[in-house]
Amino acid sequence: MTTDKATAAAIALDESTGAGRPLAASEIRAMRERIDEIDQAIIDLWQERSRLSQEVGKTRMASGGTRLVLAREREIVDRFRAALGPDGTQVALLLLRSGRGPL
């Protein structure tokens, strides 16, 4: 009897959300829609930031300056770490790389 209940419960789950109730599935779909909107905003901002960072580098080098300003990169890493914790360091390093390329 217990196996039948577990099977019935598994069958009742919404396949796309994993929710066991229709109302929960609807709420999950709405939250996922907002997550998708946020993801797109992050992608758009990431790409804009990368373009701007590349322009900064080109402008700096065209004026006879250095390719990188390590103090600025440290400032960015510190800001992300302070806001996001240890994962912030990784996010910052990925952002920096997308703007300047690999070291």
C-alpha positions as MATLAB code, in Angstrom:
seq = 'MTTDKATAAAIALDESTGAGRPLAASEIRAMRERIDEIDQAIIDLWQERSRLSQEVGKTRMASGGTRLVLAREREIVDRFRAALGPDGTQVALLLLRSGRGPL';
ca = [
       0.000    0.000    0.000;
       2.848    2.402    0.775;
       4.366    1.805   -2.660;
       1.019    2.611   -4.299;
       0.834    5.929   -2.406;
       4.394    6.849   -3.396;
       3.665    5.977   -7.021;
       0.458    8.008   -6.969;
       2.292   10.964   -5.435;
       5.042   10.756   -8.041;
       2.496   10.643  -10.851;
       0.711   13.699   -9.437;
       3.852   15.838   -9.617;
       3.859   18.488  -12.304;
       6.587   17.391  -14.713;
       7.866   20.864  -15.580;
       8.016   22.242  -12.026;
       8.243   19.213   -9.752;
       5.383   20.610   -7.678;
       2.777   18.348   -6.113;
      -0.117   20.802   -6.297;
      -1.456   22.785   -9.278;
      -1.373   26.069   -7.333;
       2.269   25.522   -6.390;
       3.094   24.673  -10.008;
       1.469   27.926  -11.119;
       3.433   29.918   -8.526;
       6.667   28.235   -9.598;
       5.993   29.045  -13.256;
       5.408   32.720  -12.365;
       8.611   32.890  -10.311;
      10.565   31.196  -13.090;
       9.222   33.730  -15.571;
      10.586   36.524  -13.376;
      13.893   34.653  -12.999;
      14.131   34.453  -16.789;
      13.547   38.218  -17.017;
      16.263   38.851  -14.435;
      18.631   36.488  -16.253;
      18.110   38.429  -19.485;
      18.791   41.717  -17.700;
      21.997   40.252  -16.250;
      23.075   39.046  -19.713;
      22.339   42.439  -21.262;
      24.221   44.290  -18.506;
      27.123   41.824  -18.668;
      27.499   42.445  -22.402;
      27.269   46.218  -21.980;
      29.847   46.131  -19.192;
      32.185   44.026  -21.302;
      31.947   46.442  -24.249;
      32.595   49.441  -22.001;
      35.535   47.747  -20.321;
      37.071   46.933  -23.704;
      36.673   50.568  -24.749;
      38.346   51.738  -21.539;
      41.292   49.441  -22.261;
      41.586   50.580  -25.884;
      41.409   54.236  -24.871;
      43.974   53.774  -22.101;
      46.428   51.934  -24.378;
      45.907   54.411  -27.246;
      46.942   57.182  -24.862;
      50.174   55.371  -24.033;
      48.855   53.814  -20.832;
      49.011   50.267  -19.547;
      46.838   47.363  -20.659;
      45.639   46.754  -17.085;
      45.251   48.736  -13.902;
      45.569   46.122  -11.179;
      44.454   48.503   -8.413;
      41.161   48.983  -10.281;
      40.727   45.224  -10.710;
      41.350   44.679   -6.979;
      38.761   47.353   -6.187;
      36.172   45.530   -8.328;
      36.967   42.121   -6.796;
      36.737   43.595   -3.288;
      33.372   45.218   -4.063;
      31.876   41.979   -5.367;
      33.310   39.941   -2.483;
      31.852   42.389    0.041;
      28.423   42.233   -1.579;
      28.246   38.540   -2.502;
      30.696   36.759   -0.244;
      33.225   34.262   -1.591;
      31.214   33.678   -4.780;
      31.522   37.395   -5.480;
      35.218   36.925   -6.124;
      34.480   34.426   -8.884;
      31.787   36.647  -10.405;
      34.164   39.616  -10.427;
      36.955   37.601  -12.031;
      34.599   36.412  -14.767;
      33.404   39.968  -15.395;
      36.961   41.257  -15.565;
      37.978   38.514  -17.960;
      35.036   39.201  -20.256;
      36.108   42.828  -20.520;
      39.863   42.472  -20.864;
      40.344   38.894  -21.979;
      42.486   36.302  -20.206;
      45.724   37.377  -18.600;
];
